[in-house]
Every structure is written in structure tokens, then in C-alpha cells.
Amino acid sequence: MHPISKAIRIHTDRTNEMEHSSPMFLTSSFCFDNSEDMRAAFADETDDNIYSRFSNPTVQEFVDRMVALEGAEAGYATSSGMSAIFASFMALLKKGDHLLSCNAIFGSTHTVITKILPKFGIEYTYVPADKPEEWEKAIQPNTKMFYIETPTNPGLEIVDLEAASNVCKKHNLLLNVDNCFATPVNQRPIDFGADLVVHSATKWIDGQGRVLGGVIVGKKALIHDIYLFCRSTGPALSAFNAWVLSKSLETLDVRMERHGGNALQLAKALEGHPKIKWLKYPFLASHPQHRIALKQMKNGGGIVCFELAGGLQSGKKFLDNLKMLSLTANLGDTKSIASHPASTTHAKLTEQERLAVNITPGLIRISVGLEHVDDIISDIRQALENC
Ligand SMILES: *Cc1c(COP(=O)(O)O)cnc(C)c1O
């Protein structure tokens, strides 16, 4: 069965009511018939559910669907994307290890790598996402993992998954990929050799701006270590959020097709606009890594970004001029969203620090929603007029 069909048909055990949509197991713990069954479950001799911090049938349904979509062996779901990313580091790296990471990564991931991991004696080196020839030079004898995000948030840089996997195989490193922007219906990093894939399920996977969630999928032995870490430290996904996210996966493929279609049309409509210095979309021929995007992605995803010719002040003006698009910190919603990283998410950095991670003063990120594309284009066009 195609992974998309498989994911849709995966279903937790039906109750006696034989419901067609999955039930939700909103319970903290699970009962045993007798002491021997309980002993065996605690001894890991069976995979019976014990307590929802460890496992829960609704959460497992969401995980099983993600595993099917990503072509993975196993997975574990967490309360947010950040707890998934943090668990993937803490479970698999230890004091004295070195993490290689691309520099263009999500802001909070950057904070974890530069401020939190060093407290535990885990070193890091950043390498440029678009220069594979520089990756190998940064590898040290104690390097254990290569962490990448592709496409990157917010700059839409594309990291060559095949090249990353080749470097990791040669030097025996784990390849850990944040696949949040593409989603598994557009890109499957494991097919290119990734060992682990992490997600913020909060974004396109929910796709409707309702709940936080995260998930890690990959090789069985690695996921087992992550499971043991999470089971004790407690970043479990709630059953309610898992139920919402699992249902969302049934429409992920059709949603992403429309998000991608709308985004491509928007990108084409805006490219060359006099108020725009440059525009980036992975499936436009003008994107610097367009060939790599075509190699590893099925469509260009739902994010378009561009640099306003007028810089920082124009960025704020542009947001104020919008009539339909929302100003909010999320992305991957049915409703289109505009953001200006230099005055919001990245405002605490110095201009120099922002430029080092490609956050230019007039950078605008559009999360293209499911409204009619004509309305999205005309709102952005009118907002560009006097900024
Ligand atoms: C939002 C995001 C995260 C963090 O996810 P949360 O669910 O907000 O914790 C990680 N990576 C990327 C690329 C993101 O966009």
C-alpha cells in the first residue's frame, strides 16, 4: 500500500461501538488483570500500555502514521517540536561529544545548541547550509551527529540530503533532519539516508493552528534510546493533541498540494515586483538550490519569502498594510500568515548576528494558506504599494 493510504488506514483498536473515526484514549494510566501481567509489562516483556508518559494508544496511532509516511522503523511523539529536537540531542549525545549543525536553523534550536548543550559539555560547530564542501572540514574525532533543517526557517535554504548522508556515512555520524517545512508528503529524508527525522507537528501536520506537538522517527535502536530518555524526563504528547494531529494526517497530502500550488502561484506573481529586492521559493528556477530542491522534494512547500527593497521600516509598514493576512508567530495554517523576523522573532539579535543567519532587514516570510490564491496575491500586492 502507498504510505499515504497506509497512514490514513492505520487505526487504534476499535471499541465495541465500531466507530469509523478513531476513539481518543484520554487516560493517564492503564489497568492490568493481575499482578503477573503488570510485572511483565514493567519488565518490558510485553508492550502493554502502563502510563501515558510512556505510551498511549492514541499517541501511538499518530506515531504509527508518521512512521508510515516517513518510511521509518519507529517513532516517539512529544509535546512540541522543540521537545522532540531536544530529546534527540540529549538521548544520543553525551559530555565530550561534538555536534555538527548547519547554521541556518530554527531560532529556538539555535538557542538549544549554543546555550543549553554546552552546559552539558556537548560542543558544536556551525557549517553553511549551502556549502557541502565545507562540512567535512569541520568534522572532529568526537563528532557524533550532523543536524540539518531543510528547507530552512525562515530563509528557505535547501540542504542537499544526499550529500549530507554521504558525509555522515563516511565519518560514521548520525544524520538528524528537521523535516518540518517540507512534511513527509513532500520530502522523505530517510529515503536519502537520514537516521532520524524530527518534526514540529504544530505547523503543517496540524495545519489548522490548534495544538502543539512534535515527533521523532527513525532507526529502531535510536528511537528506543530516545523513548527511554523521554519516558523518564516526561515530554510526552497529550492524548488529545495526538488525536487532533492523527486526524490531520488523513488530509496532509491534499492540504500540502494546495498550499504548495498557492505558494508557487504567489511566488510567480510577485517575482520581479519593483518593491521586492529578491524572492525565494524552492520550486522557482531562480532559487539558488533549485536543482537540489527538485531532486529531493515533491513540491516546493507552503512558504514564500522575499526581501523588501525598503529594508527594516518597509517590513513593519508592509505588515501594517495587510488587510487579510494574519500577523502571528505560527506558520502552516489554513489562514495565510505574514511575519517580519528582523522586528519580531530575531529582534534580540544584533544586525550582524541576524545577517550571519541570513535574516536580512526587509525579510518577509509568508505562510501561504488555503484561501483562494487570488485573494492572497491581491492582499500582498496592495500591501506592497506604499511600503
Ligand atoms: C516551529 C518550528 C520548530 C519548533 O516547534 P514547536 O512545535 O514550536 O516547538 C522547530 N523547527 C522548525 C523548522 C519550526 O518551524
Tab-separated table of C-alpha atoms and ligand atoms in Angstrom:
chain	number	residue	atom	x	y	z
A	1	MET	CA	0.000	0.000	0.000
A	2	HIS	CA	1.209	3.543	-0.692
A	3	PRO	CA	2.463	5.217	2.541
A	4	ILE	CA	-0.270	7.871	2.244
A	5	SER	CA	-3.022	5.212	2.092
A	6	LYS	CA	-1.358	3.206	4.844
A	7	ALA	CA	-1.220	6.241	7.151
A	8	ILE	CA	-4.901	7.019	6.538
A	9	ARG	CA	-5.975	3.427	7.275
A	10	ILE	CA	-3.936	2.958	10.498
A	11	HIS	CA	-6.465	2.868	13.338
A	12	THR	CA	-6.162	2.253	17.114
A	13	ASP	CA	-8.246	-0.646	18.428
A	14	ARG	CA	-11.930	-0.034	17.865
A	15	THR	CA	-14.239	-0.107	20.880
A	16	ASN	CA	-17.424	-2.201	20.817
A	17	GLU	CA	-19.186	0.706	19.086
A	18	MET	CA	-17.100	0.023	15.919
A	19	GLU	CA	-16.550	3.725	15.306
A	20	HIS	CA	-15.033	4.661	11.928
A	21	SER	CA	-13.045	7.656	13.229
A	22	SER	CA	-10.510	6.667	15.892
A	23	PRO	CA	-11.507	6.898	19.551
A	24	MET	CA	-9.446	9.002	21.931
A	25	PHE	CA	-7.829	7.265	24.912
A	26	LEU	CA	-7.952	10.112	27.415
A	27	THR	CA	-6.475	8.261	30.386
A	28	SER	CA	-3.334	8.718	32.479
A	29	SER	CA	-2.832	5.022	33.220
A	30	PHE	CA	-3.888	1.530	32.165
A	31	CYS	CA	-5.187	-1.410	34.236
A	32	PHE	CA	-3.888	-4.962	34.452
A	33	ASP	CA	-5.895	-8.127	35.075
A	34	ASN	CA	-3.378	-9.496	37.535
A	35	SER	CA	-0.013	-8.916	39.176
A	36	GLU	CA	1.843	-11.180	36.771
A	37	ASP	CA	0.701	-9.191	33.692
A	38	MET	CA	1.675	-5.987	35.480
A	39	ARG	CA	5.102	-7.369	36.397
A	40	ALA	CA	5.704	-8.460	32.788
A	41	ALA	CA	4.742	-5.027	31.420
A	42	PHE	CA	7.109	-3.252	33.813
A	43	ALA	CA	9.861	-5.718	32.918
A	44	ASP	CA	9.415	-4.776	29.215
A	45	GLU	CA	8.475	-8.384	28.439
A	46	THR	CA	5.225	-7.160	26.816
A	47	ASP	CA	4.397	-3.866	25.136
A	48	ASP	CA	1.221	-3.279	27.150
A	49	ASN	CA	0.494	0.363	27.948
A	50	ILE	CA	1.365	1.280	31.534
A	51	TYR	CA	1.177	5.035	31.917
A	52	SER	CA	0.616	7.802	29.339
A	53	ARG	CA	4.023	9.393	29.962
A	54	PHE	CA	5.457	6.159	28.453
A	55	SER	CA	2.865	5.285	25.817
A	56	ASN	CA	-0.803	5.730	24.958
A	57	PRO	CA	-2.838	4.126	22.127
A	58	THR	CA	-3.947	7.468	20.639
A	59	VAL	CA	-0.401	8.805	20.693
A	60	GLN	CA	0.812	5.521	19.194
A	61	GLU	CA	-1.673	5.851	16.325
A	62	PHE	CA	-0.230	9.271	15.482
A	63	VAL	CA	3.313	7.861	15.715
A	64	ASP	CA	2.465	4.822	13.548
A	65	ARG	CA	1.014	7.104	10.881
A	66	MET	CA	4.135	9.324	10.914
A	67	VAL	CA	6.355	6.225	10.748
A	68	ALA	CA	4.415	5.043	7.669
A	69	LEU	CA	4.602	8.451	5.962
A	70	GLU	CA	8.340	8.910	6.611
A	71	GLY	CA	9.264	5.290	5.790
A	72	ALA	CA	10.824	4.918	9.262
A	73	GLU	CA	11.215	1.928	11.592
A	74	ALA	CA	9.887	3.512	14.795
A	75	GLY	CA	8.968	6.812	16.436
A	76	TYR	CA	8.126	8.710	19.612
A	77	ALA	CA	5.790	11.722	19.897
A	78	THR	CA	6.476	14.716	22.123
A	79	SER	CA	4.676	17.781	23.450
A	80	SER	CA	6.248	20.185	20.919
A	81	GLY	CA	8.772	20.337	18.108
A	82	MET	CA	11.388	21.717	20.490
A	83	SER	CA	10.993	18.853	22.949
A	84	ALA	CA	11.442	16.418	20.031
A	85	ILE	CA	14.633	18.177	18.917
A	86	PHE	CA	15.970	18.495	22.475
A	87	ALA	CA	15.246	14.814	23.215
A	88	SER	CA	17.025	13.748	20.001
A	89	PHE	CA	20.159	15.571	21.234
A	90	MET	CA	20.020	14.651	24.925
A	91	ALA	CA	19.264	10.974	24.364
A	92	LEU	CA	22.012	10.401	21.804
A	93	LEU	CA	24.810	12.837	22.727
A	94	LYS	CA	26.892	12.940	25.897
A	95	LYS	CA	29.564	15.051	27.569
A	96	GLY	CA	32.601	15.384	25.301
A	97	ASP	CA	30.634	14.761	22.084
A	98	HIS	CA	30.626	17.229	19.222
A	99	LEU	CA	27.562	18.195	17.174
A	100	LEU	CA	27.911	19.431	13.613
A	101	SER	CA	24.992	21.608	12.541
A	102	CYS	CA	24.047	23.834	9.655
A	103	ASN	CA	23.916	27.477	10.743
A	104	ALA	CA	20.528	28.227	9.204
A	105	ILE	CA	18.191	26.566	11.711
A	106	PHE	CA	15.077	27.450	13.701
A	107	GLY	CA	15.721	30.153	16.349
A	108	SER	CA	14.979	28.026	19.432
A	109	THR	CA	17.078	25.155	18.029
A	110	HIS	CA	19.933	27.667	17.733
A	111	THR	CA	19.445	28.579	21.421
A	112	VAL	CA	19.489	24.895	22.450
A	113	ILE	CA	22.699	24.221	20.503
A	114	THR	CA	24.609	27.353	21.544
A	115	LYS	CA	23.347	27.951	25.111
A	116	ILE	CA	21.970	24.704	26.554
A	117	LEU	CA	24.013	21.814	25.108
A	118	PRO	CA	27.362	23.442	26.130
A	119	LYS	CA	26.182	23.372	29.784
A	120	PHE	CA	26.251	19.575	29.479
A	121	GLY	CA	29.674	19.525	27.812
A	122	ILE	CA	28.369	18.996	24.272
A	123	GLU	CA	30.315	21.092	21.755
A	124	TYR	CA	29.100	22.279	18.370
A	125	THR	CA	30.346	23.728	15.079
A	126	TYR	CA	28.140	25.503	12.565
A	127	VAL	CA	28.658	24.967	8.849
A	128	PRO	CA	26.958	26.795	5.946
A	129	ALA	CA	23.857	25.020	4.652
A	130	ASP	CA	24.701	25.769	1.022
A	131	LYS	CA	28.397	24.770	1.023
A	132	PRO	CA	28.715	20.956	1.342
A	133	GLU	CA	32.449	21.238	0.573
A	134	GLU	CA	32.921	22.886	3.996
A	135	TRP	CA	31.068	20.286	6.053
A	136	GLU	CA	33.745	17.600	6.102
A	137	LYS	CA	36.467	20.031	7.231
A	138	ALA	CA	34.505	20.764	10.426
A	139	ILE	CA	34.269	17.119	11.492
A	140	GLN	CA	36.283	16.249	14.617
A	141	PRO	CA	37.205	12.841	16.099
A	142	ASN	CA	34.401	13.335	18.673
A	143	THR	CA	31.699	14.419	16.169
A	144	LYS	CA	28.637	12.190	16.616
A	145	MET	CA	25.762	13.834	14.784
A	146	PHE	CA	25.053	16.137	11.839
A	147	TYR	CA	21.914	18.228	12.344
A	148	ILE	CA	20.190	19.928	9.428
A	149	GLU	CA	16.903	21.625	8.621
A	150	THR	CA	15.658	21.756	5.013
A	151	PRO	CA	14.097	23.943	3.734
A	152	THR	CA	15.286	26.294	6.470
A	153	ASN	CA	13.039	28.572	8.533
A	154	PRO	CA	12.739	31.416	7.548
A	155	GLY	CA	15.346	31.718	4.744
A	156	LEU	CA	14.236	28.699	2.628
A	157	GLU	CA	17.760	27.433	2.059
A	158	ILE	CA	17.852	23.871	0.757
A	159	VAL	CA	20.357	21.424	2.237
A	160	ASP	CA	21.442	18.585	-0.062
A	161	LEU	CA	20.209	15.478	1.803
A	162	GLU	CA	22.193	13.059	-0.357
A	163	ALA	CA	25.435	14.992	0.172
A	164	ALA	CA	24.768	15.179	3.928
A	165	SER	CA	24.094	11.457	4.077
A	166	ASN	CA	27.318	10.664	2.173
A	167	VAL	CA	29.396	12.719	4.622
A	168	CYS	CA	27.669	11.030	7.580
A	169	LYS	CA	28.220	7.523	6.199
A	170	LYS	CA	31.905	8.223	5.542
A	171	HIS	CA	32.518	9.548	9.072
A	172	ASN	CA	30.036	7.365	10.936
A	173	LEU	CA	27.819	10.255	12.091
A	174	LEU	CA	24.083	10.200	12.777
A	175	LEU	CA	22.129	12.343	10.332
A	176	ASN	CA	19.264	14.145	12.105
A	177	VAL	CA	16.898	16.158	9.863
A	178	ASP	CA	14.209	18.695	10.817
A	179	ASN	CA	11.590	17.996	8.126
A	180	CYS	CA	9.025	20.485	9.444
A	181	PHE	CA	8.860	22.759	6.382
A	182	ALA	CA	8.517	20.025	3.760
A	183	THR	CA	6.426	17.415	5.668
A	184	PRO	CA	6.742	13.714	4.724
A	185	VAL	CA	4.363	14.069	1.773
A	186	ASN	CA	6.846	16.429	0.091
A	187	GLN	CA	10.180	15.059	1.288
A	188	ARG	CA	11.318	11.829	2.952
A	189	PRO	CA	14.824	12.327	4.385
A	190	ILE	CA	15.129	8.636	5.341
A	191	ASP	CA	14.989	7.712	1.621
A	192	PHE	CA	18.155	9.806	1.243
A	193	GLY	CA	19.926	8.170	4.188
A	194	ALA	CA	18.821	10.122	7.289
A	195	ASP	CA	18.918	8.192	10.582
A	196	LEU	CA	16.415	10.424	12.383
A	197	VAL	CA	13.710	12.870	11.324
A	198	VAL	CA	12.284	15.418	13.765
A	199	HIS	CA	9.117	17.465	13.345
A	200	SER	CA	7.239	20.318	14.826
A	201	ALA	CA	3.769	18.824	14.326
A	202	THR	CA	2.436	22.225	15.398
A	203	LYS	CA	2.922	23.535	11.867
A	204	TRP	CA	1.727	21.803	8.653
A	205	ILE	CA	0.935	18.487	10.342
A	206	ASP	CA	-1.797	20.040	12.457
A	207	GLY	CA	-2.198	22.545	9.648
A	208	GLN	CA	-5.071	24.314	11.356
A	209	GLY	CA	-3.327	26.257	14.118
A	210	ARG	CA	-4.834	24.341	17.044
A	211	VAL	CA	-2.295	22.308	19.024
A	212	LEU	CA	1.407	21.948	19.783
A	213	GLY	CA	3.138	18.667	19.117
A	214	GLY	CA	6.356	17.042	17.995
A	215	VAL	CA	7.586	13.696	16.763
A	216	ILE	CA	10.864	11.886	16.145
A	217	VAL	CA	11.041	8.937	13.743
A	218	GLY	CA	13.953	6.851	12.532
A	219	LYS	CA	16.019	3.748	13.232
A	220	LYS	CA	14.602	1.421	15.876
A	221	ALA	CA	17.646	1.334	18.180
A	222	LEU	CA	17.979	5.135	18.195
A	223	ILE	CA	14.256	5.624	18.852
A	224	HIS	CA	14.497	3.147	21.734
A	225	ASP	CA	17.167	5.310	23.387
A	226	ILE	CA	15.019	8.410	22.798
A	227	TYR	CA	11.998	6.594	24.244
A	228	LEU	CA	13.940	5.689	27.404
A	229	PHE	CA	15.089	9.308	27.780
A	230	CYS	CA	11.549	10.675	27.298
A	231	ARG	CA	9.890	8.026	29.467
A	232	SER	CA	11.925	9.306	32.436
A	233	THR	CA	12.079	13.018	31.649
A	234	GLY	CA	8.436	13.498	30.599
A	235	PRO	CA	7.990	15.444	27.326
A	236	ALA	CA	5.109	13.125	26.280
A	237	LEU	CA	2.463	14.295	23.798
A	238	SER	CA	-1.038	14.577	25.303
A	239	ALA	CA	-3.623	12.114	24.002
A	240	PHE	CA	-5.925	14.945	22.999
A	241	ASN	CA	-3.268	16.660	20.883
A	242	ALA	CA	-2.300	13.289	19.378
A	243	TRP	CA	-5.914	12.662	18.408
A	244	VAL	CA	-6.102	16.058	16.664
A	245	LEU	CA	-2.752	15.530	14.904
A	246	SER	CA	-3.510	11.969	13.849
A	247	LYS	CA	-6.768	13.043	12.203
A	248	SER	CA	-4.907	15.879	10.474
A	249	LEU	CA	-2.555	13.388	8.831
A	250	GLU	CA	-5.515	11.995	6.859
A	251	THR	CA	-5.640	15.267	4.889
A	252	LEU	CA	-1.927	16.193	4.899
A	253	ASP	CA	-1.314	15.176	1.284
A	254	VAL	CA	-4.242	17.136	-0.175
A	255	ARG	CA	-3.572	20.148	2.038
A	256	MET	CA	0.106	20.305	1.106
A	257	GLU	CA	-0.731	20.013	-2.586
A	258	ARG	CA	-2.935	23.127	-2.335
A	259	HIS	CA	-0.557	25.023	-0.021
A	260	GLY	CA	2.265	24.302	-2.493
A	261	GLY	CA	0.123	25.221	-5.515
A	262	ASN	CA	-0.950	28.521	-3.962
A	263	ALA	CA	2.641	29.262	-2.880
A	264	LEU	CA	4.036	28.639	-6.372
A	265	GLN	CA	1.394	30.910	-7.934
A	266	LEU	CA	2.085	33.622	-5.354
A	267	ALA	CA	5.842	33.368	-5.912
A	268	LYS	CA	5.412	33.676	-9.675
A	269	ALA	CA	3.031	36.621	-9.302
A	270	LEU	CA	5.409	38.556	-7.041
A	271	GLU	CA	8.765	37.753	-8.654
A	272	GLY	CA	10.189	40.910	-10.241
A	273	HIS	CA	7.852	43.269	-8.325
A	274	PRO	CA	9.573	46.700	-8.053
A	275	LYS	CA	9.232	46.799	-4.220
A	276	ILE	CA	10.862	43.379	-3.870
A	277	LYS	CA	14.666	43.055	-3.966
A	278	TRP	CA	14.651	39.271	-4.207
A	279	LEU	CA	12.144	36.480	-3.707
A	280	LYS	CA	12.771	32.860	-2.801
A	281	TYR	CA	10.693	29.770	-3.416
A	282	PRO	CA	12.300	26.319	-3.798
A	283	PHE	CA	10.366	25.448	-6.969
A	284	LEU	CA	11.222	28.664	-8.850
A	285	ALA	CA	14.160	28.312	-11.250
A	286	SER	CA	15.665	31.444	-9.652
A	287	HIS	CA	16.163	29.693	-6.280
A	288	PRO	CA	19.929	29.157	-5.781
A	289	GLN	CA	19.421	25.489	-4.845
A	290	HIS	CA	16.537	24.827	-7.240
A	291	ARG	CA	18.155	21.668	-8.686
A	292	ILE	CA	18.589	20.155	-5.226
A	293	ALA	CA	15.002	21.049	-4.336
A	294	LEU	CA	13.755	19.231	-7.455
A	295	LYS	CA	15.884	16.198	-6.560
A	296	GLN	CA	14.568	15.785	-3.029
A	297	MET	CA	11.152	17.474	-2.841
A	298	LYS	CA	7.793	16.644	-4.464
A	299	ASN	CA	6.603	20.243	-4.320
A	300	GLY	CA	8.083	23.486	-3.021
A	301	GLY	CA	6.018	23.673	0.189
A	302	GLY	CA	3.837	26.435	1.574
A	303	ILE	CA	6.374	29.125	2.468
A	304	VAL	CA	7.486	32.008	0.249
A	305	CYS	CA	9.980	34.592	1.436
A	306	PHE	CA	11.162	37.872	-0.015
A	307	GLU	CA	13.307	40.889	0.814
A	308	LEU	CA	11.653	44.309	0.647
A	309	ALA	CA	13.760	46.878	-1.161
A	310	GLY	CA	12.971	49.393	1.622
A	311	GLY	CA	14.553	47.322	4.448
A	312	LEU	CA	13.541	47.309	8.145
A	313	GLN	CA	10.987	50.157	8.124
A	314	SER	CA	9.281	48.797	4.999
A	315	GLY	CA	8.982	45.433	6.752
A	316	LYS	CA	6.886	46.909	9.549
A	317	LYS	CA	4.916	49.051	7.102
A	318	PHE	CA	4.151	46.003	4.958
A	319	LEU	CA	2.687	44.128	7.939
A	320	ASP	CA	0.545	47.132	8.875
A	321	ASN	CA	-0.768	47.460	5.313
A	322	LEU	CA	-2.069	43.871	5.129
A	323	LYS	CA	-5.848	43.531	5.286
A	324	MET	CA	-6.442	39.777	5.101
A	325	LEU	CA	-3.211	38.007	6.086
A	326	SER	CA	-2.705	37.374	9.819
A	327	LEU	CA	0.193	38.742	11.851
A	328	THR	CA	1.038	35.854	14.139
A	329	ALA	CA	4.043	33.770	15.184
A	330	ASN	CA	2.760	30.463	13.796
A	331	LEU	CA	3.075	29.045	10.282
A	332	GLY	CA	1.454	26.185	8.410
A	333	ASP	CA	-2.156	27.189	8.989
A	334	THR	CA	-5.221	27.252	6.695
A	335	LYS	CA	-5.055	31.043	7.070
A	336	SER	CA	-2.199	32.874	5.338
A	337	ILE	CA	0.302	34.487	7.705
A	338	ALA	CA	2.963	37.166	7.240
A	339	SER	CA	5.933	37.686	9.518
A	340	HIS	CA	8.897	40.043	9.667
A	341	PRO	CA	11.697	38.220	11.548
A	342	ALA	CA	14.013	41.266	11.947
A	343	SER	CA	11.457	43.162	14.081
A	344	THR	CA	9.981	40.124	15.904
A	345	THR	CA	11.468	36.616	16.302
A	346	HIS	CA	15.033	37.788	15.658
A	347	ALA	CA	14.800	41.333	17.085
A	348	LYS	CA	17.016	40.477	20.081
A	349	LEU	CA	19.979	39.642	17.847
A	350	THR	CA	22.337	42.350	16.612
A	351	GLU	CA	22.145	43.206	12.913
A	352	GLN	CA	25.471	41.365	12.491
A	353	GLU	CA	24.119	38.223	14.175
A	354	ARG	CA	20.981	38.403	12.053
A	355	LEU	CA	22.979	38.651	8.843
A	356	ALA	CA	25.095	35.662	9.895
A	357	VAL	CA	21.922	33.545	9.784
A	358	ASN	CA	20.588	35.285	6.659
A	359	ILE	CA	17.906	37.354	8.389
A	360	THR	CA	18.069	40.493	6.268
A	361	PRO	CA	16.318	43.721	7.449
A	362	GLY	CA	13.401	43.585	4.998
A	363	LEU	CA	12.852	39.810	5.033
A	364	ILE	CA	9.177	38.821	4.933
A	365	ARG	CA	8.027	35.223	5.408
A	366	ILE	CA	4.634	34.288	4.009
A	367	SER	CA	2.981	31.069	5.157
A	368	VAL	CA	0.594	30.539	2.272
A	369	GLY	CA	-2.823	29.359	3.413
A	370	LEU	CA	-5.809	27.729	1.762
A	371	GLU	CA	-7.783	30.885	0.933
A	372	HIS	CA	-8.362	31.463	-2.805
A	373	VAL	CA	-4.981	32.324	-4.283
A	374	ASP	CA	-6.342	35.490	-5.951
A	375	ASP	CA	-7.176	36.939	-2.522
A	376	ILE	CA	-3.725	36.107	-1.144
A	377	ILE	CA	-1.983	37.708	-4.121
A	378	SER	CA	-4.141	40.843	-4.128
A	379	ASP	CA	-3.721	41.461	-0.373
A	380	ILE	CA	0.062	41.218	-0.651
A	381	ARG	CA	0.119	43.368	-3.820
A	382	GLN	CA	-1.881	46.161	-2.170
A	383	ALA	CA	0.300	45.991	0.960
A	384	LEU	CA	3.418	46.390	-1.180
A	385	GLU	CA	2.094	49.551	-2.824
A	386	ASN	CA	3.175	52.073	-0.201
A	387	CYS	CA	6.000	50.455	1.688
B	1	LIG	C1	8.293	25.809	14.839
B	1	LIG	C2	9.490	25.036	14.481
B	1	LIG	C3	10.147	24.239	15.433
B	1	LIG	C4	9.699	24.181	16.881
B	1	LIG	O1	8.463	23.573	17.027
B	1	LIG	P1	7.448	23.877	18.242
B	1	LIG	O2	6.335	22.916	17.980
B	1	LIG	O3	7.063	25.311	18.163
B	1	LIG	O4	8.190	23.570	19.497
B	1	LIG	C5	11.245	23.528	15.020
B	1	LIG	N1	11.704	23.587	13.748
B	1	LIG	C6	11.105	24.350	12.815
B	1	LIG	C7	11.656	24.379	11.432
B	1	LIG	C8	9.982	25.104	13.141
B	1	LIG	O5	9.405	25.870	12.209
